[in-house]
Short mmCIF file of C-alpha atoms in Angstrom, two decimals:
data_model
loop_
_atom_site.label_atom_id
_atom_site.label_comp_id
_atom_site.label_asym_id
_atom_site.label_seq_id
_atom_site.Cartn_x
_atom_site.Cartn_y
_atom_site.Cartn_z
CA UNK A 1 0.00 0.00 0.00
CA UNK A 2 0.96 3.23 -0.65
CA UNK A 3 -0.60 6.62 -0.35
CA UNK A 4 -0.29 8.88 2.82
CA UNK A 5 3.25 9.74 3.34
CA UNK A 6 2.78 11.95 6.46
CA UNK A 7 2.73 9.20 9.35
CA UNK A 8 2.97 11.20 12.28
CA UNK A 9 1.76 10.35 15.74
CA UNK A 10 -1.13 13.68 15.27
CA UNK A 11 -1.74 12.20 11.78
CA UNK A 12 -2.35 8.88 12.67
CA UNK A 13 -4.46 9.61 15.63
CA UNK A 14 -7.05 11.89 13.62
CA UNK A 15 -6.51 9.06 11.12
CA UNK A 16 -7.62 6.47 13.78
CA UNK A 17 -10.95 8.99 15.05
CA UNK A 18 -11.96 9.54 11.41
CA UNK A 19 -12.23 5.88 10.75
CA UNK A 20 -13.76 5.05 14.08
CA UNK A 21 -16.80 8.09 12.65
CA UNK A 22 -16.74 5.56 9.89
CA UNK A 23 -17.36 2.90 11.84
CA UNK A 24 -19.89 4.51 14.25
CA UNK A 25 -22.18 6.16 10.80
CA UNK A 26 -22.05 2.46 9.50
CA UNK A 27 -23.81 1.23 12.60
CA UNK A 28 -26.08 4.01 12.77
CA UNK A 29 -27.64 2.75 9.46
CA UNK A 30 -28.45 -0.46 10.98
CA UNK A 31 -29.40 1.13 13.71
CA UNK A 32 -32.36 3.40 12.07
CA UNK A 33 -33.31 0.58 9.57
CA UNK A 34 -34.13 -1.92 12.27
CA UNK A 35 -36.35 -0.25 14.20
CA UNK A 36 -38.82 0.61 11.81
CA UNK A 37 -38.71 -2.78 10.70
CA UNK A 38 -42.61 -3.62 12.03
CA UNK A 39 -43.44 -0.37 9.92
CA UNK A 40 -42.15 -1.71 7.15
CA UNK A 41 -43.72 -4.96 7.21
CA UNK A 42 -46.89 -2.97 7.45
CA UNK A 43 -46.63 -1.11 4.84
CA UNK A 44 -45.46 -3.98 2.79
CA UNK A 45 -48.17 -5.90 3.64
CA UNK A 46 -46.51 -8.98 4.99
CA UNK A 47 -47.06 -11.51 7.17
CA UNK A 48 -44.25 -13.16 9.49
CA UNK A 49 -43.20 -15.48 7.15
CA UNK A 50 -42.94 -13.06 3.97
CA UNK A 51 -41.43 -10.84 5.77
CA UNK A 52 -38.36 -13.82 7.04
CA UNK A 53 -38.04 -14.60 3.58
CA UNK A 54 -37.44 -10.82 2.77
CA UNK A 55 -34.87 -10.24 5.48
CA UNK A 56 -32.93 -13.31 4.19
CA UNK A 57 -32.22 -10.75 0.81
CA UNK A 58 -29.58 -8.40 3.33
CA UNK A 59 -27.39 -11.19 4.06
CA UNK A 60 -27.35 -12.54 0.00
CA UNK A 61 -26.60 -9.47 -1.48
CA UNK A 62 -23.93 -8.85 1.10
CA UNK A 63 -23.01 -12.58 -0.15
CA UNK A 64 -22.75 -12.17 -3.63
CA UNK A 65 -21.48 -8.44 -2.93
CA UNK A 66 -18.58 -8.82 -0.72
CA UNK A 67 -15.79 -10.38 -3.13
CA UNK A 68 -16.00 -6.74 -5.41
CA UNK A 69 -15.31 -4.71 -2.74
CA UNK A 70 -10.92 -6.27 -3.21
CA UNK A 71 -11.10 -4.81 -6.93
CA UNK A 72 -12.64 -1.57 -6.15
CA UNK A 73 -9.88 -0.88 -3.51
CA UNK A 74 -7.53 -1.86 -5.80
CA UNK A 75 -8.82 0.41 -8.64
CA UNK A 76 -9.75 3.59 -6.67
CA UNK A 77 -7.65 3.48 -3.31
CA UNK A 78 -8.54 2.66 -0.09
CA UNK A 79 -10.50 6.53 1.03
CA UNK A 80 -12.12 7.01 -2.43
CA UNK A 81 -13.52 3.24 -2.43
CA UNK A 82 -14.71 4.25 0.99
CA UNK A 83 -15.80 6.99 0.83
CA UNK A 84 -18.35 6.06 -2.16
CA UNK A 85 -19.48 2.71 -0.91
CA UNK A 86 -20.15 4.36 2.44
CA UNK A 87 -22.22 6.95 0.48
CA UNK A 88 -24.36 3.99 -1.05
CA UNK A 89 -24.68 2.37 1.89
CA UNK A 90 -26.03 5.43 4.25
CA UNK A 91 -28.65 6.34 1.01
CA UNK A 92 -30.09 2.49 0.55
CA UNK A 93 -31.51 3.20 4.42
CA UNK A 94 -33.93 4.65 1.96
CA UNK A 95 -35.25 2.06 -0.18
CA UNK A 96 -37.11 -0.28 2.07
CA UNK A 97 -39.40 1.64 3.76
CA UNK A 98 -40.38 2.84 -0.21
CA UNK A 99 -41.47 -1.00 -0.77
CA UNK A 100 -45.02 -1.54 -1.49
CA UNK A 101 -44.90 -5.61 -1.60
CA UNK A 102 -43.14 -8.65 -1.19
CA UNK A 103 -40.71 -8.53 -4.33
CA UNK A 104 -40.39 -4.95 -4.40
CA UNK A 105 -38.78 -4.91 -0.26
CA UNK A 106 -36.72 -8.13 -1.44
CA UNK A 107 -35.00 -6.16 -4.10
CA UNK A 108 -34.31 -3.26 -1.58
CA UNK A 109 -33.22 -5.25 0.84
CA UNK A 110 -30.63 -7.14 -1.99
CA UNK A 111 -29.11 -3.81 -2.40
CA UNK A 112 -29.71 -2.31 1.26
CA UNK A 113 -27.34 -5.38 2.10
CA UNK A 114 -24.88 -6.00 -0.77
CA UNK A 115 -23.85 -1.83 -0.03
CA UNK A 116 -23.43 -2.89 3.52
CA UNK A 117 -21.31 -5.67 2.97
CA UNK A 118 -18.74 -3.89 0.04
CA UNK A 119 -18.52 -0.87 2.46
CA UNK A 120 -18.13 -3.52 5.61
CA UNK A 121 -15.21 -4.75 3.88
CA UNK A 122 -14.02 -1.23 3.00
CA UNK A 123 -13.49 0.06 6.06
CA UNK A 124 -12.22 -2.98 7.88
CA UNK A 125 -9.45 -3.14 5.50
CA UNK A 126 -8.78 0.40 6.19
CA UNK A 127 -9.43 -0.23 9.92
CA UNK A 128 -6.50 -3.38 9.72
CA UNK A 129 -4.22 -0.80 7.75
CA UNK A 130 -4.25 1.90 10.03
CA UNK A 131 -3.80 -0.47 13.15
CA UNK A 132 -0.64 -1.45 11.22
CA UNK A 133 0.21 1.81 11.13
CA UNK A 134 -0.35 2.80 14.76
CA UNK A 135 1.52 -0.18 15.98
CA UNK A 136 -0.96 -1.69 18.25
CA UNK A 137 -4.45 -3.21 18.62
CA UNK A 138 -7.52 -0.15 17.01
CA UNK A 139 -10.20 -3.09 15.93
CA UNK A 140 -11.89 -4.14 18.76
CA UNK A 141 -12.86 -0.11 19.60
CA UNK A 142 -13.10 0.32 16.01
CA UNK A 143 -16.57 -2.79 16.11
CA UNK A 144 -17.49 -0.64 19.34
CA UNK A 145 -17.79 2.59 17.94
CA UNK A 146 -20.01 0.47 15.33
CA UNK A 147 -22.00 -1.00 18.27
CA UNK A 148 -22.22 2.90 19.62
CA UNK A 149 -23.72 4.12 16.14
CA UNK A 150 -26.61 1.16 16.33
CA UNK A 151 -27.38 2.43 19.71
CA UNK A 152 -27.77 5.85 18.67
CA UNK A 153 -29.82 5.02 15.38
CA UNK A 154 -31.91 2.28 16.84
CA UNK A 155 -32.20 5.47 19.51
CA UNK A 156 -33.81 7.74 17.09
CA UNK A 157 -36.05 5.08 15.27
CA UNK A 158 -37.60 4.19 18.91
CA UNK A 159 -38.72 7.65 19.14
CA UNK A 160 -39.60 8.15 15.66
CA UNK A 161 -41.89 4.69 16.18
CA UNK A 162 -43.31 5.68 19.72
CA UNK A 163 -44.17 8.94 17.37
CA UNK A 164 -45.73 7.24 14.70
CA UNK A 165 -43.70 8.97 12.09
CA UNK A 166 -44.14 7.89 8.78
CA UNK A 167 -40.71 5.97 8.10
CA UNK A 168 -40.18 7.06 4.25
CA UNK A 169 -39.73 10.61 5.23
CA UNK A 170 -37.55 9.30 9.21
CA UNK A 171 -35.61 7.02 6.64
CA UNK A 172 -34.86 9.81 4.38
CA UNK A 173 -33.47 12.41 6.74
CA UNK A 174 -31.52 9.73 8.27
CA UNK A 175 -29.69 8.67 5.20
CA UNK A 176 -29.45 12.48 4.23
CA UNK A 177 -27.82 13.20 8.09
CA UNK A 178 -25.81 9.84 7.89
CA UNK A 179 -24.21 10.40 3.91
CA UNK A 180 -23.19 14.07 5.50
CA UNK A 181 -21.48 12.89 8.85
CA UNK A 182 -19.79 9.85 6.73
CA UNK A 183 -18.37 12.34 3.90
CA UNK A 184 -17.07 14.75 7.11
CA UNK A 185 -15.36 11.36 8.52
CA UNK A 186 -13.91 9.77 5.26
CA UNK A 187 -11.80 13.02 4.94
CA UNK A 188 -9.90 12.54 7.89
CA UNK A 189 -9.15 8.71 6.94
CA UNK A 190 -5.39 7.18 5.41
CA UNK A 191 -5.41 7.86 1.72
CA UNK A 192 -3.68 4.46 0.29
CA UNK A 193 -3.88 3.25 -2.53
CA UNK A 194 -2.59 -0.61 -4.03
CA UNK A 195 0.09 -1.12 -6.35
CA UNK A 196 -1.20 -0.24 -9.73
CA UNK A 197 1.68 -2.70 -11.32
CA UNK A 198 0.13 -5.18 -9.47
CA UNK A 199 -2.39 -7.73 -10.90
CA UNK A 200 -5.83 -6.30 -9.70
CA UNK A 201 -8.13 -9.10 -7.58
CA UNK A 202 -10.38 -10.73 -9.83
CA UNK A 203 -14.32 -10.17 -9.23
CA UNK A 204 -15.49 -12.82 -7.83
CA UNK A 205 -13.08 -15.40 -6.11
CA UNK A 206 -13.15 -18.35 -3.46
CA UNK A 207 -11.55 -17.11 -0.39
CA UNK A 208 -8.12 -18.09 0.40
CA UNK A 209 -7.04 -21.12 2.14
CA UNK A 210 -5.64 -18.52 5.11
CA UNK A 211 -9.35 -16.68 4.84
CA UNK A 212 -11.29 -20.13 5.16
CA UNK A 213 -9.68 -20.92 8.27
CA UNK A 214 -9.51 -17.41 10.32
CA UNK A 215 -13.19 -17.49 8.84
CA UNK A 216 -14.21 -20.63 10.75
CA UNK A 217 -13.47 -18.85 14.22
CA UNK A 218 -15.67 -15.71 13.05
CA UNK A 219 -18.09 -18.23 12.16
CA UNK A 220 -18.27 -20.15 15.82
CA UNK A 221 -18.78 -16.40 17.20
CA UNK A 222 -20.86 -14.96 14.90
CA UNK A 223 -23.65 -18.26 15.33
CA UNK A 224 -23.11 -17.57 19.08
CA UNK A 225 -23.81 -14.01 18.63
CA UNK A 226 -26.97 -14.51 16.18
CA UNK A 227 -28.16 -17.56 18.54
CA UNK A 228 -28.27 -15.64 21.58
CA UNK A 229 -29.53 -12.40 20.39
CA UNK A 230 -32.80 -13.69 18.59
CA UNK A 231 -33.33 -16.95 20.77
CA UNK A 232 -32.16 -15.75 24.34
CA UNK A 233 -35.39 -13.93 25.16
CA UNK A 234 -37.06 -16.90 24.18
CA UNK A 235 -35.14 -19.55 26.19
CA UNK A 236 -35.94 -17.58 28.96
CA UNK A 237 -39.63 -17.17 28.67
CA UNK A 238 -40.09 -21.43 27.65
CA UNK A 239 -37.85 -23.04 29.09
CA UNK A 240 -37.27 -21.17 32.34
CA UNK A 241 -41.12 -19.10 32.42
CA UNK A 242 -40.12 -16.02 33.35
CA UNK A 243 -42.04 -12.95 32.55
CA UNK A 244 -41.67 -10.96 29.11
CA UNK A 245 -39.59 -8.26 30.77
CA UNK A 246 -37.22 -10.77 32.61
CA UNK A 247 -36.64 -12.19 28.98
CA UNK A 248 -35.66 -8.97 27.46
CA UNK A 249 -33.36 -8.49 29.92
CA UNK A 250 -31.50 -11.05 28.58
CA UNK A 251 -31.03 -10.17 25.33
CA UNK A 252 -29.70 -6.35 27.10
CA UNK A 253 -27.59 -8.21 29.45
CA UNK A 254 -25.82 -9.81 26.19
CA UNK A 255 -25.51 -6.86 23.69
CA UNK A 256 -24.19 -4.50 26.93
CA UNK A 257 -21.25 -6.67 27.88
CA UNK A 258 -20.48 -7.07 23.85
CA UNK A 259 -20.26 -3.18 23.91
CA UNK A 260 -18.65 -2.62 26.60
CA UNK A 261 -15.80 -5.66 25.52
CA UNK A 262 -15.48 -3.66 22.58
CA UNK A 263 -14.82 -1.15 23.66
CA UNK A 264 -11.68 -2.14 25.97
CA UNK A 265 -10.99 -4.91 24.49
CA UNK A 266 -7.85 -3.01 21.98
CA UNK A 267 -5.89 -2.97 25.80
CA UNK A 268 -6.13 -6.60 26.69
CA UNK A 269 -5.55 -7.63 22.71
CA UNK A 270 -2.39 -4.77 23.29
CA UNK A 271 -1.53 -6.66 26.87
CA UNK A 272 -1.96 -10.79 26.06
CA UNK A 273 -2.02 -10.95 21.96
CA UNK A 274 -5.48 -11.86 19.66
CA UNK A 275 -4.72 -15.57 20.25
CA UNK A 276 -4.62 -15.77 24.31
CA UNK A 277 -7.54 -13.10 24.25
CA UNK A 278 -9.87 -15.54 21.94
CA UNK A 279 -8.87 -18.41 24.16
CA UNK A 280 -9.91 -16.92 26.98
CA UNK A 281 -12.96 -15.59 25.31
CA UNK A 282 -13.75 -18.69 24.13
CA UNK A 283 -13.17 -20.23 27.95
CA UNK A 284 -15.72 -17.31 29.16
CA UNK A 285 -18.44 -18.03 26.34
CA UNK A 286 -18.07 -21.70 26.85
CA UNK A 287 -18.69 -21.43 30.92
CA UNK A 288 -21.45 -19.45 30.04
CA UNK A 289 -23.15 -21.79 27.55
CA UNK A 290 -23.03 -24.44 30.59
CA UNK A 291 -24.68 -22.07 33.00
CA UNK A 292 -27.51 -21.43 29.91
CA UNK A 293 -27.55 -25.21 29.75
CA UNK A 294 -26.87 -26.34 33.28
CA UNK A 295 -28.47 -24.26 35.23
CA UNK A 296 -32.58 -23.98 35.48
CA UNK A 297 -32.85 -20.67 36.86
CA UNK A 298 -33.27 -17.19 35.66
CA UNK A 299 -29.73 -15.57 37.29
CA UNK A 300 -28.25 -18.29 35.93
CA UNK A 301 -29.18 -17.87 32.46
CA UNK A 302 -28.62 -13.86 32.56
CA UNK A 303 -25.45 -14.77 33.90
CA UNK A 304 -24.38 -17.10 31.21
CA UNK A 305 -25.78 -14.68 28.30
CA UNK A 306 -24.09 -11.72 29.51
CA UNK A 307 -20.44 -14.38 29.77
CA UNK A 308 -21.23 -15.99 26.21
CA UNK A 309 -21.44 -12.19 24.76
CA UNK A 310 -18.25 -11.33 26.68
CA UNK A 311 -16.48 -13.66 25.76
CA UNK A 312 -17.11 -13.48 22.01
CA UNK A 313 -16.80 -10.02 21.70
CA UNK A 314 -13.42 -9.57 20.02
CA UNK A 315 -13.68 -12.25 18.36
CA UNK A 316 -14.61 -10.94 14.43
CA UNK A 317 -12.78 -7.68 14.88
CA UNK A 318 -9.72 -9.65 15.91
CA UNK A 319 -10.38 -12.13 12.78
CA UNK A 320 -10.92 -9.24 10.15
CA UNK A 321 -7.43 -7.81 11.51
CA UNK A 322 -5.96 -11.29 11.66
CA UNK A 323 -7.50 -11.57 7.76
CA UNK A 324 -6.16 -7.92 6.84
CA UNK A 325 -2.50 -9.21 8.04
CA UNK A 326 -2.74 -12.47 6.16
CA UNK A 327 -1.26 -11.94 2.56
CA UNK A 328 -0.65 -9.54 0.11
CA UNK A 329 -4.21 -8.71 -0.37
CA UNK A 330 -6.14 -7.57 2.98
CA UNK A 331 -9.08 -6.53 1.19
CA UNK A 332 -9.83 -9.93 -0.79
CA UNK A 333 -9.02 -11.83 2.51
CA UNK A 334 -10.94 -9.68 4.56
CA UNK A 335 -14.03 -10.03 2.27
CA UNK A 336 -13.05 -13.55 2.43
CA UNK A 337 -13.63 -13.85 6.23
CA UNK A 338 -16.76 -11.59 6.15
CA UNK A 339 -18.33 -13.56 3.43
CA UNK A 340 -18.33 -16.84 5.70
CA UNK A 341 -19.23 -14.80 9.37
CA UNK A 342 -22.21 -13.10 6.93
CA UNK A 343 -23.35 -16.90 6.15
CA UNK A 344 -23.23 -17.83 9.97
CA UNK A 345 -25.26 -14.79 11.02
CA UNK A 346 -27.97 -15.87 8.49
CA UNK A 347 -27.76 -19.27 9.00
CA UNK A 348 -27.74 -19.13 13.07
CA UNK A 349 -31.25 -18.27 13.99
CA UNK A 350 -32.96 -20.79 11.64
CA UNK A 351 -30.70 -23.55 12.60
CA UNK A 352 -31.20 -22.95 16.20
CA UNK A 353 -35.35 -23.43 15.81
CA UNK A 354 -33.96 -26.52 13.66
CA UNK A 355 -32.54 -28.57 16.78
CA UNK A 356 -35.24 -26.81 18.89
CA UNK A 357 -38.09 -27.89 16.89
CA UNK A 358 -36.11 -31.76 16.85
CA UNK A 359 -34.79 -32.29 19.96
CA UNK A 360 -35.44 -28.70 22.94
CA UNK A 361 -33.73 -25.50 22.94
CA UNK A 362 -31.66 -26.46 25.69
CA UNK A 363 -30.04 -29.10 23.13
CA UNK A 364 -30.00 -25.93 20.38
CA UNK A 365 -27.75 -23.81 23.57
CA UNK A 366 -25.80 -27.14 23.81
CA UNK A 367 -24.61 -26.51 20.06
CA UNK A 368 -23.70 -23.23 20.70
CA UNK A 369 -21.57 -23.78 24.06
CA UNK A 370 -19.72 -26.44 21.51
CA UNK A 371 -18.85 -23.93 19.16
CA UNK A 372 -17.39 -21.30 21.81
CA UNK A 373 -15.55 -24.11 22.59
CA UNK A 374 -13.77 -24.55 19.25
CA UNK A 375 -12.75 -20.68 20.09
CA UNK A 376 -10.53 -22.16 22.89
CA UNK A 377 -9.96 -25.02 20.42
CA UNK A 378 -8.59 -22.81 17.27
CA UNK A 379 -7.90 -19.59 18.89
CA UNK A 380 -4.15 -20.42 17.15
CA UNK A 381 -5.58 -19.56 13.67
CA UNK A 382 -5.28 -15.92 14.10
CA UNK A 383 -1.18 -15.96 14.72
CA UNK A 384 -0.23 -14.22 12.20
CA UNK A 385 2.58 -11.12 11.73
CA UNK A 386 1.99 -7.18 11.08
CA UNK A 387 4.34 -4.71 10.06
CA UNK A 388 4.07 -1.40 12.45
CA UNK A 389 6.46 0.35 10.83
CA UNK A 390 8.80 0.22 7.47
CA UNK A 391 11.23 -1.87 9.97
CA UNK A 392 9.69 -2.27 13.13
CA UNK A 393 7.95 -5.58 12.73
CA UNK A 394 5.58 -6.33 15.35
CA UNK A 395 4.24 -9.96 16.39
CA UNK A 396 0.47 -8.89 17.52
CA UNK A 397 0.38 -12.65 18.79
CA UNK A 398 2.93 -12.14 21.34
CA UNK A 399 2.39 -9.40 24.21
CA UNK A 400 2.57 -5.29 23.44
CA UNK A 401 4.69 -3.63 26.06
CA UNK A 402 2.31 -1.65 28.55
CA UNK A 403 2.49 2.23 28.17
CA UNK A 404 1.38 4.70 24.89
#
């Protein structure tokens, strides 16, 4: 990569805030779109089922979407590629809630999620390059300020719902307010741009052998994640009766400690190295599918939901960095590892009423304490070398030195 030549500690720290804004606008998007979902469906027409077969469409054009984001890097640089897939992505808020049926919302929804996924990629690989830059750990904070921006969207569309505001006109002035505020931060990211000697990354590819496996440990985190957000509510309302709000609490109790690992977690990546920090994420999740599984009581299960989403955390920034660091392409490998944590975030929910609807949720919350297990199990994957510096190289396995 080459591009920015000014380096310096100031540069590199506005550098660092302007692609956390990045990050932060990207999850605002989410953020505003999901909460007027129920509108939506209205307004479509739809019934439950319709309306899972239409939110199926984000996750396939993301799919299908992903491996072009590589080549576009590669043709325009890394802040111009950004900057205008981050502009399509923060306008397609706008499409859905213009649906009027069933084929129409399926074809906004195939672009809504294929512009989420090129500009996903986008700014990961520009998140992994500037943490390469800065010498230590940026991704974890980098996925929190992402979790911070679906707060504050999801925010806005509460109040716009508990309003009953129309959400074509909400959607609008969202995407208008979100295309500003990610223009404002793209100007302040690392302008790099590939070697234009080099052969450009073809359009669509199979992921690399490097991508497949680093992939596999987003995937055990991501079906964790998807499982216990959609399903945790539920486990405790069937299988333990509690009341409705007792439920929800479980589902808060999961995405807070998620934040809040996010958030910190750059310090204890910086202090013990991605590999001993999935391990002992994957320990944490693991003890806290048994105490979902093991133990029949509510403070149990609350306790076990709030450990499974600390514990997994880290775990898909630290594999999109791990990705990013892999080969001479970050881009393709990154799109290569979001590709197959996309797939497990789609496939998670569905498969976990699979084994519920066979065998008992319990057995579906057995599956997923397995699979933080295989963090402990593979953690090792993610060793892999970064170079800080023209010749400082830096082993982000082994542990950062304490101190600025």
């Amino acid at each position: 990569m080459t591009g920015d030549t000014d380096l310096s500690p100031a540069r590199l720290r506005h550098a660092r805030f302007a692609i956390a804004a990045v990050f932060c606008t990207h999850g605002a998007v989410t953020g505003s779109f999901a909460t007027r979902i129920p509108w939506i469906q209205d307004h479509a027409r739809l019934d439950s089922g319709t309306l899972g077969l239409a939110l199926a469409f984000p996750a396939l054009g993301a799919a299908l979407a992903m491996p072009l984001a590589g080549r576009i890097n590669h043709r325009f640089g890394a802040r111009t590629a950004l900057r205008g897939l981050l502009c399509l992505w923060t306008l397609s808020l706008i499409l859905p809630a213009l649906a009027p049926n069933l084929v129409a919302l399926c074809a906004a929804l195939f672009v809504y999620g294929a512009t989420a996924g090129m500009s996903d990629v986008a700014m990961n690989a520009l998140g992994v390059e500037t943490e390469n830059r800065i010498g230590r750990s940026i991704m974890s904070s980098l996925h929190g300020m992402w979790s911070v921006g679906a707060l504050l969207g999801s925010a806005v569309g509460t109040v716009a719902a508990h309003l009953g505001a129309d959400a074509r006109p909400h959607h609008a002035v969202a995407a208008l307010a979100l295309t500003a505020a990610g223009l404002v931060a793209v100007r302040g990211v690392l302008d790099l741009k590939g070697d234009q000697e080099a052969q450009a990354p073809p359009h669509f590819t199979l992921p690399p052998r490097s991508a497949l496996l680093i992939g596999a440990i987003g995937f055990c985190a991501v079906f964790a994640e998807g499982a216990s957000l959609d399903w945790s509510a539920v486990y405790l309302r069937d299988v333990l009766h509690t009341d409705a709000g007792l439920a929800a609490a479980s589902t808060t109790a999961f995405a807070l400690t998620m934040a809040l690992a996010r958030l910190v977690g750059d310090r204890v990546v910086d202090r013990f190295g991605a590999v001993r920090t999935v391990r002992a994420g994957g320990v944490l999740a693991t003890l806290g599918g048994v105490l979902v599984v093991a133990v029949r009581h509510p403070a149990g299960a609350l306790a076990g939901f709030a450990l499974i989403g600390l514990g997994i955390a880290v775990v898909v920034p630290l594999a999109f960095a791990a990705a990013g660091r892999s080969g001479p392409a970050p881009a393709q490998a990154i799109a290569g590892v979001a590709t197959i944590t996309y797939t497990s975030g789609l496939i998670a929910p569905s498969a976990i009423g699979a084994v519920a609807d066979a065998t008992s949720l319990v057995v579906s919350f057995g599956l997923v304490t397995l699979l933080a297990f295989a963090l402990v199990l593979g953690a090792g994957v993610l060793r892999t070398k970064q170079t800080a510096g023209p010749a400082d190289p830096v082993n982000r396995d082994e542990p950062a030195p304490i101190g600025p």
